[in-house]
Tab-separated table of C-alpha atoms and ligand atoms in Angstrom:
chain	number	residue	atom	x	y	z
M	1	UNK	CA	-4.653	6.320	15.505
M	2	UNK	CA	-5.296	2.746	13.763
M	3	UNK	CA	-4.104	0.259	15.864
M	4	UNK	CA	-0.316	-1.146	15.783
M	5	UNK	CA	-0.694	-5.280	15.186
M	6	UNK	CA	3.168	-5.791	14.635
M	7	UNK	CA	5.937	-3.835	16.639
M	8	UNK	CA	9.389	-4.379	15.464
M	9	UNK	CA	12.355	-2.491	17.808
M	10	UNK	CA	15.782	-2.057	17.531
M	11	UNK	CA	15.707	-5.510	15.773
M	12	UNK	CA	19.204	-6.958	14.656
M	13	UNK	CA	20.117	-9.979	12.600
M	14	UNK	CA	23.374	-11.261	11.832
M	15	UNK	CA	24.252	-14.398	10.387
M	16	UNK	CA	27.608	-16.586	11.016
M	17	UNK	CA	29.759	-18.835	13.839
M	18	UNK	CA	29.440	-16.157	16.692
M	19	UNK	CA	26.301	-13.762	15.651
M	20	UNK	CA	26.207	-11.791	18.658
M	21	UNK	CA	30.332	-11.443	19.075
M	22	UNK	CA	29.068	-9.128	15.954
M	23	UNK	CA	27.098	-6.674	17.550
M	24	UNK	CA	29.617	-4.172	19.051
M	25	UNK	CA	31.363	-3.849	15.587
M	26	UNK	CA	27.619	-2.958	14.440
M	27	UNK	CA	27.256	-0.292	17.004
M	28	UNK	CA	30.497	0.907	16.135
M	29	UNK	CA	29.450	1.641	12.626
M	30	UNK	CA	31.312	-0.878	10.790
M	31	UNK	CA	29.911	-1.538	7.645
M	32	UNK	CA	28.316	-4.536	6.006
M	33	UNK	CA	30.656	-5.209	3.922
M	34	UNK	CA	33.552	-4.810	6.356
M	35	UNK	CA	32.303	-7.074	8.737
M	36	UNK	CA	32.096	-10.085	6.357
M	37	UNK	CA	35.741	-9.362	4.992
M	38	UNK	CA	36.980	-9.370	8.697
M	39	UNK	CA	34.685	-11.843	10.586
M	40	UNK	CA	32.857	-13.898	8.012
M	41	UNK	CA	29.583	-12.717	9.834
M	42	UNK	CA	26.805	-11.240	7.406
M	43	UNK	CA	24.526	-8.779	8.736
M	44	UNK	CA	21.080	-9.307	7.502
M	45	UNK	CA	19.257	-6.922	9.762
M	46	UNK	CA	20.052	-3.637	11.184
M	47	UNK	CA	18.244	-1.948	14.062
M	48	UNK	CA	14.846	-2.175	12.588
M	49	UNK	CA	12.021	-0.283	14.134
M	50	UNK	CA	8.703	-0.306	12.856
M	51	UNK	CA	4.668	-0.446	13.586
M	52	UNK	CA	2.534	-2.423	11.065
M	53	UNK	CA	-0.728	-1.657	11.674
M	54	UNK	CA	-4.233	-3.783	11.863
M	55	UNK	CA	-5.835	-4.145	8.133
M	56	UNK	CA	-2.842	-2.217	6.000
M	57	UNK	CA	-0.896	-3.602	3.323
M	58	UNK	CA	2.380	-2.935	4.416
M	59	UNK	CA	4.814	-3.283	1.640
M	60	UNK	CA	8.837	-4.197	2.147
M	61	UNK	CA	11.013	-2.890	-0.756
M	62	UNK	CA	14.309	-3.466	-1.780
M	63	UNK	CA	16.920	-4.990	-4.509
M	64	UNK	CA	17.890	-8.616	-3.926
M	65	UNK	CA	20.458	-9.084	-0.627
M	66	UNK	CA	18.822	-5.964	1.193
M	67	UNK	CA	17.281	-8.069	4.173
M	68	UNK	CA	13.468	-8.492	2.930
M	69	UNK	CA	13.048	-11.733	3.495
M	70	UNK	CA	15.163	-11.587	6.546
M	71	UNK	CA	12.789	-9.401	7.936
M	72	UNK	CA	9.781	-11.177	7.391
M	73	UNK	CA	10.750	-14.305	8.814
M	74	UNK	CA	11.402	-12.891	12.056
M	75	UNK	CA	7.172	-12.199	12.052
M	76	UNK	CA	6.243	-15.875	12.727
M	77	UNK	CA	9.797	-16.649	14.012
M	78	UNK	CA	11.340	-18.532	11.314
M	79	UNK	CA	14.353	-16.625	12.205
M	80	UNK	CA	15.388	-15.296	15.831
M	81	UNK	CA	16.667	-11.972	16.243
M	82	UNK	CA	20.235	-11.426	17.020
M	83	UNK	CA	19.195	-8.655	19.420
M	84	UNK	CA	15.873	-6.436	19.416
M	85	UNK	CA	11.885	-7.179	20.237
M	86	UNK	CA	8.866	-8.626	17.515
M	87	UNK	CA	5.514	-8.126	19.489
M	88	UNK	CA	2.612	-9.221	17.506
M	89	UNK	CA	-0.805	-8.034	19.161
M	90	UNK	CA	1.338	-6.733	22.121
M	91	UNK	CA	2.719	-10.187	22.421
M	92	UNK	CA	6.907	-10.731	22.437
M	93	UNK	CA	6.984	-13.685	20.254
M	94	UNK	CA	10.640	-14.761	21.419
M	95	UNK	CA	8.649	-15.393	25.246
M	96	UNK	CA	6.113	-18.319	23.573
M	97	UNK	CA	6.556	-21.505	24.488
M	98	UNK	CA	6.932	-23.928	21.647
M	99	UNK	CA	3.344	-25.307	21.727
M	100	UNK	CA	1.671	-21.598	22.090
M	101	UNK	CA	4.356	-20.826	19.239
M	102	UNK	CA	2.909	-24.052	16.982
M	103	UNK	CA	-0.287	-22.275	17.592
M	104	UNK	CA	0.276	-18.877	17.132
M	105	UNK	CA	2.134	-19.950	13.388
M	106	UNK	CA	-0.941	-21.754	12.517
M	107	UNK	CA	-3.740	-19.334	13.423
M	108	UNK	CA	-2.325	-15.840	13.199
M	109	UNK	CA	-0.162	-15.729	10.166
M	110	UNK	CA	0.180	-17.071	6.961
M	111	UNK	CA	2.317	-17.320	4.249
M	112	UNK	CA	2.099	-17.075	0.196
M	113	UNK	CA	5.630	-18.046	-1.079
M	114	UNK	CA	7.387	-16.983	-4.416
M	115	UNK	CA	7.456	-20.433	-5.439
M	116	UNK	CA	4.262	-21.726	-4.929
M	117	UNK	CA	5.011	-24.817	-2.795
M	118	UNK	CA	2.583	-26.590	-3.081
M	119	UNK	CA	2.747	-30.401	-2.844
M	120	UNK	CA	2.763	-31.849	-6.008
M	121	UNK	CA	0.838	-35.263	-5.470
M	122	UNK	CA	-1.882	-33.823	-3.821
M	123	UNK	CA	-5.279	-32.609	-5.503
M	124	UNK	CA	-5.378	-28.349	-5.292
M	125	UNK	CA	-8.669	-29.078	-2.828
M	126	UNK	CA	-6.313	-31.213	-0.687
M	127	UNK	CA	-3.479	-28.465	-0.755
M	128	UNK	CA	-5.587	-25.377	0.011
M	129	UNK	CA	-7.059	-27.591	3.313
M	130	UNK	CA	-4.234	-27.796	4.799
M	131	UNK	CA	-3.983	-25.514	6.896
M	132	UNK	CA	-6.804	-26.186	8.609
M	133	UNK	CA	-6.471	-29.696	8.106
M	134	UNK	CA	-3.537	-29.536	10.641
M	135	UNK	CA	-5.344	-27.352	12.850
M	136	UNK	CA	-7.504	-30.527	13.425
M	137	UNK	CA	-10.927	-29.262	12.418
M	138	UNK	CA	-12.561	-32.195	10.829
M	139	UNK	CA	-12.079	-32.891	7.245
M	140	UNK	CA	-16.004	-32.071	5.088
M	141	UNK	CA	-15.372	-28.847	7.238
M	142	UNK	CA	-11.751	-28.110	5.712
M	143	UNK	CA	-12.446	-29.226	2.049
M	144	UNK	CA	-16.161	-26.939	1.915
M	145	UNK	CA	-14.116	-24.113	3.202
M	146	UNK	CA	-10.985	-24.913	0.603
M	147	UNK	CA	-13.424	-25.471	-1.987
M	148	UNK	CA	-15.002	-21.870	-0.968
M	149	UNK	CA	-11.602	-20.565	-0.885
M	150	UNK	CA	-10.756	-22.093	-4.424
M	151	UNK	CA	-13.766	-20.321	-6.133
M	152	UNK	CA	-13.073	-16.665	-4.542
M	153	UNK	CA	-9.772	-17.211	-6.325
M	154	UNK	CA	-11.435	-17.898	-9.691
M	155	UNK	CA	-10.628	-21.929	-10.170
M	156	UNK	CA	-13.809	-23.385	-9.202
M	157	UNK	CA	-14.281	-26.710	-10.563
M	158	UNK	CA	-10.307	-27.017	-10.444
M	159	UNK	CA	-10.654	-29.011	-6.962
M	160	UNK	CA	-9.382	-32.165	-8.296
M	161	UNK	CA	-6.624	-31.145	-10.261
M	162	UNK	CA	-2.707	-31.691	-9.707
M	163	UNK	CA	-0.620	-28.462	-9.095
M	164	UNK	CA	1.338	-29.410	-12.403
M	165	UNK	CA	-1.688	-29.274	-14.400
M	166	UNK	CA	-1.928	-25.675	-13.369
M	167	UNK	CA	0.058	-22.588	-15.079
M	168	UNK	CA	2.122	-20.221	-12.801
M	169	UNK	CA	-0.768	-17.490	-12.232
M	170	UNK	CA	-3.105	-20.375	-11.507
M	171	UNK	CA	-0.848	-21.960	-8.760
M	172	UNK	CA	-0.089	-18.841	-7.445
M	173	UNK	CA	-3.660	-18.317	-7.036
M	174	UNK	CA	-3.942	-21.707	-5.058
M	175	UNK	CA	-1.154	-20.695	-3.310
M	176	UNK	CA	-2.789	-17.375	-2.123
M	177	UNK	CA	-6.083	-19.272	-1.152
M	178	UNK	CA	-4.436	-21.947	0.507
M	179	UNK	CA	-2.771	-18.538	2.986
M	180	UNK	CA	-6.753	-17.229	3.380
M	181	UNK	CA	-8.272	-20.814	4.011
M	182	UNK	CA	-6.956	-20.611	7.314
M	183	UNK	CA	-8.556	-17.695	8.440
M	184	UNK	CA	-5.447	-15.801	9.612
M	185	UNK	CA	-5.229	-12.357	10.004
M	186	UNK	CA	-1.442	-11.793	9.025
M	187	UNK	CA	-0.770	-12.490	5.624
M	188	UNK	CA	2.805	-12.675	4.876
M	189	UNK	CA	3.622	-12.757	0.972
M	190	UNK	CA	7.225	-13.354	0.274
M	191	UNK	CA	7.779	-11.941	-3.473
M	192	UNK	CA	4.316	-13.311	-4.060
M	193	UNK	CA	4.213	-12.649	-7.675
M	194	UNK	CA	7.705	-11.882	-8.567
M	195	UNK	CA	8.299	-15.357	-10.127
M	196	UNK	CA	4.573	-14.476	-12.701
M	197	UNK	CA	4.435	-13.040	-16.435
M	198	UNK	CA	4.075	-9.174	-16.359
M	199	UNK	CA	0.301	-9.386	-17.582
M	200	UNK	CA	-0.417	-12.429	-14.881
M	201	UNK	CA	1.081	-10.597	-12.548
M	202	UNK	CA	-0.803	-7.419	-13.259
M	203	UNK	CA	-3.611	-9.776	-12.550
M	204	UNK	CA	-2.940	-11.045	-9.279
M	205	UNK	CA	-2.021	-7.724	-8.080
M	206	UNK	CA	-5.933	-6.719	-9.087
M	207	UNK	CA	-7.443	-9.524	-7.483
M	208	UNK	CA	-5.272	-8.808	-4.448
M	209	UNK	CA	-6.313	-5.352	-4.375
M	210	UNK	CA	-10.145	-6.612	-4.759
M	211	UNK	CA	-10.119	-9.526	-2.079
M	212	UNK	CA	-8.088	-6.669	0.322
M	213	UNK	CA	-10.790	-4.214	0.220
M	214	UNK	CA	-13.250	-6.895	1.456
M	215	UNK	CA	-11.194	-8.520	3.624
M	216	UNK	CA	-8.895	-6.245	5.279
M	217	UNK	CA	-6.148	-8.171	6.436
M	218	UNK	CA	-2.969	-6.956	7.236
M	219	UNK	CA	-0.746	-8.012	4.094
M	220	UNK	CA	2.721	-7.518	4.188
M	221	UNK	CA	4.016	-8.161	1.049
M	222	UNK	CA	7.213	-8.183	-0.426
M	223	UNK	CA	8.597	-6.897	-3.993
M	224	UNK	CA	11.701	-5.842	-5.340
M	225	UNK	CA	9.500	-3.909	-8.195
M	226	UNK	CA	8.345	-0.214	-7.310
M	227	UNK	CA	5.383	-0.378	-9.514
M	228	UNK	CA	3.811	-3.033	-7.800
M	229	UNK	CA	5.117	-1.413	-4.283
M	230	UNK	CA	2.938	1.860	-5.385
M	231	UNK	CA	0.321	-0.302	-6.714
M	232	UNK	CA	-0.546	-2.228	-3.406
M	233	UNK	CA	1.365	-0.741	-0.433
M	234	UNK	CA	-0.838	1.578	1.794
M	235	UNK	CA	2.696	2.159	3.086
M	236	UNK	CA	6.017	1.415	1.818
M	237	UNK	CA	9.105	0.066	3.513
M	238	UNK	CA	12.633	0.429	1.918
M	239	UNK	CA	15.445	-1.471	2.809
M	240	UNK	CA	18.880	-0.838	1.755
M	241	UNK	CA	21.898	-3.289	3.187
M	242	UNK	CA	19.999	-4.382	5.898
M	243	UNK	CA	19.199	-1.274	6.945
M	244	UNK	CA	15.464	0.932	6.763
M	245	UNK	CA	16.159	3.633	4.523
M	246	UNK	CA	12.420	5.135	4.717
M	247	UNK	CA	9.337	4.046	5.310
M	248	UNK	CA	5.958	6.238	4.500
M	249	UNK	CA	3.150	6.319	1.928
M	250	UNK	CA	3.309	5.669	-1.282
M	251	UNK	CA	3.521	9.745	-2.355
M	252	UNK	CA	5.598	10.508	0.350
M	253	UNK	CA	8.133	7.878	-1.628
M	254	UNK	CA	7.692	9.365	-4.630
M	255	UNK	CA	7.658	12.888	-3.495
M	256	UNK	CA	9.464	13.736	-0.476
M	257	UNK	CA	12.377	10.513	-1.131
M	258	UNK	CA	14.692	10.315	2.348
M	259	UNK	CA	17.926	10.335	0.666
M	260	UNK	CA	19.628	9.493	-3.079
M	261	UNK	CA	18.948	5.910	-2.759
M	262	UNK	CA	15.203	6.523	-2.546
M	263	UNK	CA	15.854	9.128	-5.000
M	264	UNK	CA	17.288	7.105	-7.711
M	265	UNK	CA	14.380	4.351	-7.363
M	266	UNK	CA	11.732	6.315	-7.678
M	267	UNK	CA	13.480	8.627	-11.240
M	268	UNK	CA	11.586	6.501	-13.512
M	269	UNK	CA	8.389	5.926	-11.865
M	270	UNK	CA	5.311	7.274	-14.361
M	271	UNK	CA	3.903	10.072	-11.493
M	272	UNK	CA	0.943	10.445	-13.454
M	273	UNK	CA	0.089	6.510	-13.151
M	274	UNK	CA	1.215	5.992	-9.974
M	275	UNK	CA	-0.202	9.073	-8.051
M	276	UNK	CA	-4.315	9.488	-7.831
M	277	UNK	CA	-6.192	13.131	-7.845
M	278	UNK	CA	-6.321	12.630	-3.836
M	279	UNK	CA	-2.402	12.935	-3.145
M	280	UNK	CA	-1.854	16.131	-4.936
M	281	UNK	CA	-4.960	18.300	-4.464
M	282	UNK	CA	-5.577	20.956	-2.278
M	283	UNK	CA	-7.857	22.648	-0.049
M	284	UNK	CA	-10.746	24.519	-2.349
M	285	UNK	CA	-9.533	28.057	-2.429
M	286	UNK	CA	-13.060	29.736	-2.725
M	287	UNK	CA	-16.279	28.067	-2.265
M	288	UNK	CA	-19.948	29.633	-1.813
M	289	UNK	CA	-22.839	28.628	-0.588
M	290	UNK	CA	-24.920	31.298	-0.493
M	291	UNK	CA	-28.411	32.014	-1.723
M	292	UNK	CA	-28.690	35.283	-3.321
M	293	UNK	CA	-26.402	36.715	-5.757
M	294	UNK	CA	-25.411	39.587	-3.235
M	295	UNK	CA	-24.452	36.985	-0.775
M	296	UNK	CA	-22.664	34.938	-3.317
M	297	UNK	CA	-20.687	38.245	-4.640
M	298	UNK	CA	-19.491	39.525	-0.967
M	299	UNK	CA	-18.167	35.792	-0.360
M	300	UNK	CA	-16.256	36.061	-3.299
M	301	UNK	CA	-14.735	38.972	-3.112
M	302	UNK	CA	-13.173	37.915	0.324
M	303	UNK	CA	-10.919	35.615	-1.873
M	304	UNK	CA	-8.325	36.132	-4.037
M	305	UNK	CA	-9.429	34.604	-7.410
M	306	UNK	CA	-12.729	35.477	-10.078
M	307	UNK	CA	-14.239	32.353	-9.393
M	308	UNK	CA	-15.533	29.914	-6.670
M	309	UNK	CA	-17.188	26.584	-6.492
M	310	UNK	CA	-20.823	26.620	-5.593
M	311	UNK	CA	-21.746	23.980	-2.894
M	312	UNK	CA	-25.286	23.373	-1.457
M	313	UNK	CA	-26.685	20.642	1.321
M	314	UNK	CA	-26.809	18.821	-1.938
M	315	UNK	CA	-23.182	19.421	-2.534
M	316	UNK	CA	-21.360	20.606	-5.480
M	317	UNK	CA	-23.040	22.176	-7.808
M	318	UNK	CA	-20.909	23.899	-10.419
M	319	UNK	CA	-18.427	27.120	-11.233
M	320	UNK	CA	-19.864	30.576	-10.097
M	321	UNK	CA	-17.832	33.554	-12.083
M	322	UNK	CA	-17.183	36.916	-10.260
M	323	UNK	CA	-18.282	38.676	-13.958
M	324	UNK	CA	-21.384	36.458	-13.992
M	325	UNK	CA	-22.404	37.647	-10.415
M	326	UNK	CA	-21.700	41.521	-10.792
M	327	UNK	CA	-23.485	41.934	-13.946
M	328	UNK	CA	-26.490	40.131	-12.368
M	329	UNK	CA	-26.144	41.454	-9.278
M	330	UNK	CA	-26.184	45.622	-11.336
M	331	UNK	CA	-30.317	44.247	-12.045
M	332	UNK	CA	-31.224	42.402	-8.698
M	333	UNK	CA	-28.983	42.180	-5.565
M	334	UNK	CA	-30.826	40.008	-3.554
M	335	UNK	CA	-32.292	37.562	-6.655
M	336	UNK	CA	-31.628	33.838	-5.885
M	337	UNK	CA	-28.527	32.528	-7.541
M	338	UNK	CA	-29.671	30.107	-10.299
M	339	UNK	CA	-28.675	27.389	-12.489
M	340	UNK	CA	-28.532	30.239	-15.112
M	341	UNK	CA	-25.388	31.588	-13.310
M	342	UNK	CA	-23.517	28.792	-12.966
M	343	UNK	CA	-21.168	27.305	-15.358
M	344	UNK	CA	-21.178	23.706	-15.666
M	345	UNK	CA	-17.280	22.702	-15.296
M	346	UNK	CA	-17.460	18.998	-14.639
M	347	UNK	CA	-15.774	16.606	-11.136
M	348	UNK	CA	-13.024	14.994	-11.040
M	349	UNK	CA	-13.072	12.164	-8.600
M	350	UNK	CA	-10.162	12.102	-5.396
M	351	UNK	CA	-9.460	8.502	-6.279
M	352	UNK	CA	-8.366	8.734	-10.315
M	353	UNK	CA	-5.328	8.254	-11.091
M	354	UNK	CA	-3.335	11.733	-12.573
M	355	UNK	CA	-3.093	10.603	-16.063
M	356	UNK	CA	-6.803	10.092	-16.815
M	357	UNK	CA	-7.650	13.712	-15.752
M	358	UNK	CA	-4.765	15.705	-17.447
M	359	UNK	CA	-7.040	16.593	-20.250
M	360	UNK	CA	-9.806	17.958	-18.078
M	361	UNK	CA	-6.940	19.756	-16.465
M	362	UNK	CA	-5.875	21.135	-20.068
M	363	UNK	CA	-9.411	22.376	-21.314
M	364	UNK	CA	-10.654	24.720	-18.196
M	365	UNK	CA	-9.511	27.859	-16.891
M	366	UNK	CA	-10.235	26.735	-13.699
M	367	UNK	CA	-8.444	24.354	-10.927
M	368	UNK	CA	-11.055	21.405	-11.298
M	369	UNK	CA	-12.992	20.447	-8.421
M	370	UNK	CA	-12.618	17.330	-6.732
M	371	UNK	CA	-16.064	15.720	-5.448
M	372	UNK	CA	-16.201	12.631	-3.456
M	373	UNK	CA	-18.718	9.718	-4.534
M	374	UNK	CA	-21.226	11.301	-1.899
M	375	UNK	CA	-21.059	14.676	-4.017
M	376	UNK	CA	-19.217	16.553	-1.693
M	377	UNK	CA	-16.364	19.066	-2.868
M	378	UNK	CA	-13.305	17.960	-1.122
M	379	UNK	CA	-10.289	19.471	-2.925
M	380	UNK	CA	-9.365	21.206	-6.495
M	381	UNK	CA	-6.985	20.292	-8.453
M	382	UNK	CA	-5.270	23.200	-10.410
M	383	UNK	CA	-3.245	22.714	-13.729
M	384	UNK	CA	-0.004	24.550	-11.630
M	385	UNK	CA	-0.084	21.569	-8.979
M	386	UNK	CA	-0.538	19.097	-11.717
M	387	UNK	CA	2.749	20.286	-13.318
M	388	UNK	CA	4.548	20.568	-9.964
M	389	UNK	CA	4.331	17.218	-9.109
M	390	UNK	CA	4.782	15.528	-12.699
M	391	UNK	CA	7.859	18.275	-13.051
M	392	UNK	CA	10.998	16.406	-12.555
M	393	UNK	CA	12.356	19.617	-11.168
M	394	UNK	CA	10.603	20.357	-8.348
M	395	UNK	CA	10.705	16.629	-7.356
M	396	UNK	CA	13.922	17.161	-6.146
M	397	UNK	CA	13.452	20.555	-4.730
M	398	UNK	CA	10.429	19.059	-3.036
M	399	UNK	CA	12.778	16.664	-1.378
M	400	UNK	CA	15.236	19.032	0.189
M	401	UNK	CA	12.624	21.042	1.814
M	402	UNK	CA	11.160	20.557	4.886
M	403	UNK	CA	7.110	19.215	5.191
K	1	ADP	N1	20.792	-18.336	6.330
K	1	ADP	C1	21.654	-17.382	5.972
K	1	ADP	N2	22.970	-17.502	6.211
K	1	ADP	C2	23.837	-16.534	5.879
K	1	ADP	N3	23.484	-15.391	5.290
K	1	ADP	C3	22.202	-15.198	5.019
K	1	ADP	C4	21.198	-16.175	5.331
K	1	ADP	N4	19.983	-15.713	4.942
K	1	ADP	C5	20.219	-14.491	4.410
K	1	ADP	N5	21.533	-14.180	4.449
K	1	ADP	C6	22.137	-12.910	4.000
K	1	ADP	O1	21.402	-11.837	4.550
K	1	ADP	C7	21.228	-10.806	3.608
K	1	ADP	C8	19.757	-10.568	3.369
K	1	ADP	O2	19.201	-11.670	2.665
K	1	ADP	P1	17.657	-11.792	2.320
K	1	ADP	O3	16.878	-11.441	3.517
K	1	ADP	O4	17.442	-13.109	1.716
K	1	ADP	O5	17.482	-10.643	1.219
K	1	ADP	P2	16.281	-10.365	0.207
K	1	ADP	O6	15.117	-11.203	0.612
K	1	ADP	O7	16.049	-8.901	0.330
K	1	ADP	O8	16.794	-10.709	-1.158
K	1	ADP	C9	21.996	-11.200	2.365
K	1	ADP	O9	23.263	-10.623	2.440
K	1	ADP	C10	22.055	-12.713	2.494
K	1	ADP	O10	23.199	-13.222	1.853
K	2	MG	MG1	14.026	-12.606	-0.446
């Protein structure tokens, strides 16, 4: 099991004169909307429980109001809980005393912001240090680093520049290396790139993706958009009214939606862009790997379908035919099985995306195979499973059925 870095339970928020005066009405199932007509009290946060784990990118969805931000700022304690536990490492943040809490803010976490703010007057150099600047580590130390930091991010030889000089993707980007300057292993990114041009912000979630998968931080990252949810989260949150609707990998989302909230977000999502080959394949129904055509024929026959993938220690190799195999099999039983009998139906790789395989899908008779970058079969992907999941129709069945 990977390893649990943030624990969230039973965690309530409410905001107003008398927050937890609140709480009964809450376990009594009043509604959020109820409570503020009667009490003035809004209720941000409802019985959250959750696990983020070490090195994920955790993603927290939801429309505008439904807690998100709420529920980040209870990770470094920018907000205390009404009621309920945040353990970070194993370690109940509400217990720290103020100076271990200074510490813990400074080193552990860090935050990218919707807005940017950064300071204005100082040089982008300057504004990426800072973080470590006010860790006290002495200052060649924090500008080398920042200026490190600066080029990863693509605006080497900016150093010296103001933040106004910048556009928007460009001081997000500062932004995003002042949060990795510091070293911290918790990045928290508060509608990150929500406030960016479509095409910028397509950008930054590329260069996100590509600093994660050499990094591996644990990123939790909020968006109100679904595509960029599917595009980053390794697992998605959703939040509805304060409350955790579902929370589960992206296909899970898509596929198996909790309820008709879920349901209704996800209608419009593009399957075939937003699901890869690896979420919807299966097992490999027949595969050989014998030597002889005798050998190769009795495997077959054990199965079902006319056909099987041929695999070797050298892995995949091609399509063996049941016709092929009996007709040479009539002249010489026990005759090694040879390129000659195979049929030369190309991979398709676990991590493409859905679209870019549909016409390989639409050209052979056979569920494609799926090899890995080491050559190994791992799956097959057949045209009927292709339709399933792009059918809108057995989306929803797919939903009221049990896993
Ligand atoms: N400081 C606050 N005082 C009162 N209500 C607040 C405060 N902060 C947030 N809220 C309320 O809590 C709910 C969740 O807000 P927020 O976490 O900002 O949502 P999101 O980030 O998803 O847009 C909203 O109803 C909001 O009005
Ligand atoms: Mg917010």
């Amino acid at each position: 099991m990977p390893e649990t870095i943030i624990e969230i339970e039973g965690l309530y928020k409410v905001f107003g004169k008398k927050p937890k005066s609140i709480m009964p009405l809450i376990k009594e199932g009043q509604g959020k909307q109820q409570i503020l007509e009667e009490t003035g009290h809004t209720v941000g946060l409802k019985d959250i429980n959750l696990n983020i784990r070490r090195g994920e990118t955790f993603v927290i969805m939801g429309l505008s109001g439904s807690g998100k931000s709420t529920l980040i700022r209870h990770f470094n304690r920018l907000i205390d809980p009404t009621a309920g536990k945040i353990k970070v490492e194993g370690v109940d943040i509400m217990k720290l005393s103020p100076k271990k809490l200074q510490e813990f803010r400074r080193h552990k976490m860090s935050m990218v912001f919707q807005r940017f703010a950064l300071m204005p007057h100082w040089t982008l150099i300057k504004n990426v240090a800072y973080g470590l600047t006010v860790q006290g580590i002495p200052q060649k130390q924090c500008l080398e680093k920042a200026k490190a930091w600066l080029k990863t991010v693509g605006l080497a030889g900016y150093e010296e520049q103001f933040p106004s000089q910048l556009s928007g993707g460009q001081q997000q980007r500062v932004g995003l290396a002042r949060a990795l300057c510091t070293d911290a292993e918790i990045l928290l990114m508060d509608e990150a790139f929500s406030a960016l041009d479509p095409l910028i912000r397509s950008e930054m979630q590329d260069q996100l993706i590509g600093l994660q998968a050499k990094l591996q931080k644990t990123i939790i990252f909020i968006t109100h958009d679904l595509d960029e949810a599917l595009r980053l989260g390794d697992r998605i949150a959703i939040l509805k009214d304060g409350e955790l609707v579902q929370v589960g990998e992206p296909v899970d989302i898509l596929l198996k939606p909790a309820n008709a909230y879920v349901r209704a977000f996800v209608k419009d999502v593009n399957r075939a862009r937003a699901l890869t080959v690896e979420t919807v394949m299966k097992p490999p129904a027949c595969r050989i790997t014998a030597e002889t055509i005798g050998e190769a024929l009795e495997q077959m026959k054990k199965h079902s379908d006319n056909y099987a993938y041929y695999v070797t220690d050298e892995g995949y190799q091609g399509v063996v035919l049941q016709e092929t195999l009996e007709k040479a099999a009539a002249t010489d039983k026990d005759h090694k099985l040879a390129s000659k009998h195979i049929e030369d139906i190309p991979a398709i790789s676990p991590g493409s995306i859905l679209e870019a395989v549909i016409p390989e899908t639409l050209y052979t008779d056979y569920a494609l195979p799926v090899v890995d970058d080491k050559g190994d079969l791992c799956g097959e992907l057949s045209r009927i499973s292709l339709a399933e999941v792009l059918g809108e129709m057995n989306v929803d069945q797919s939903a009221s059925l049990p896993s």
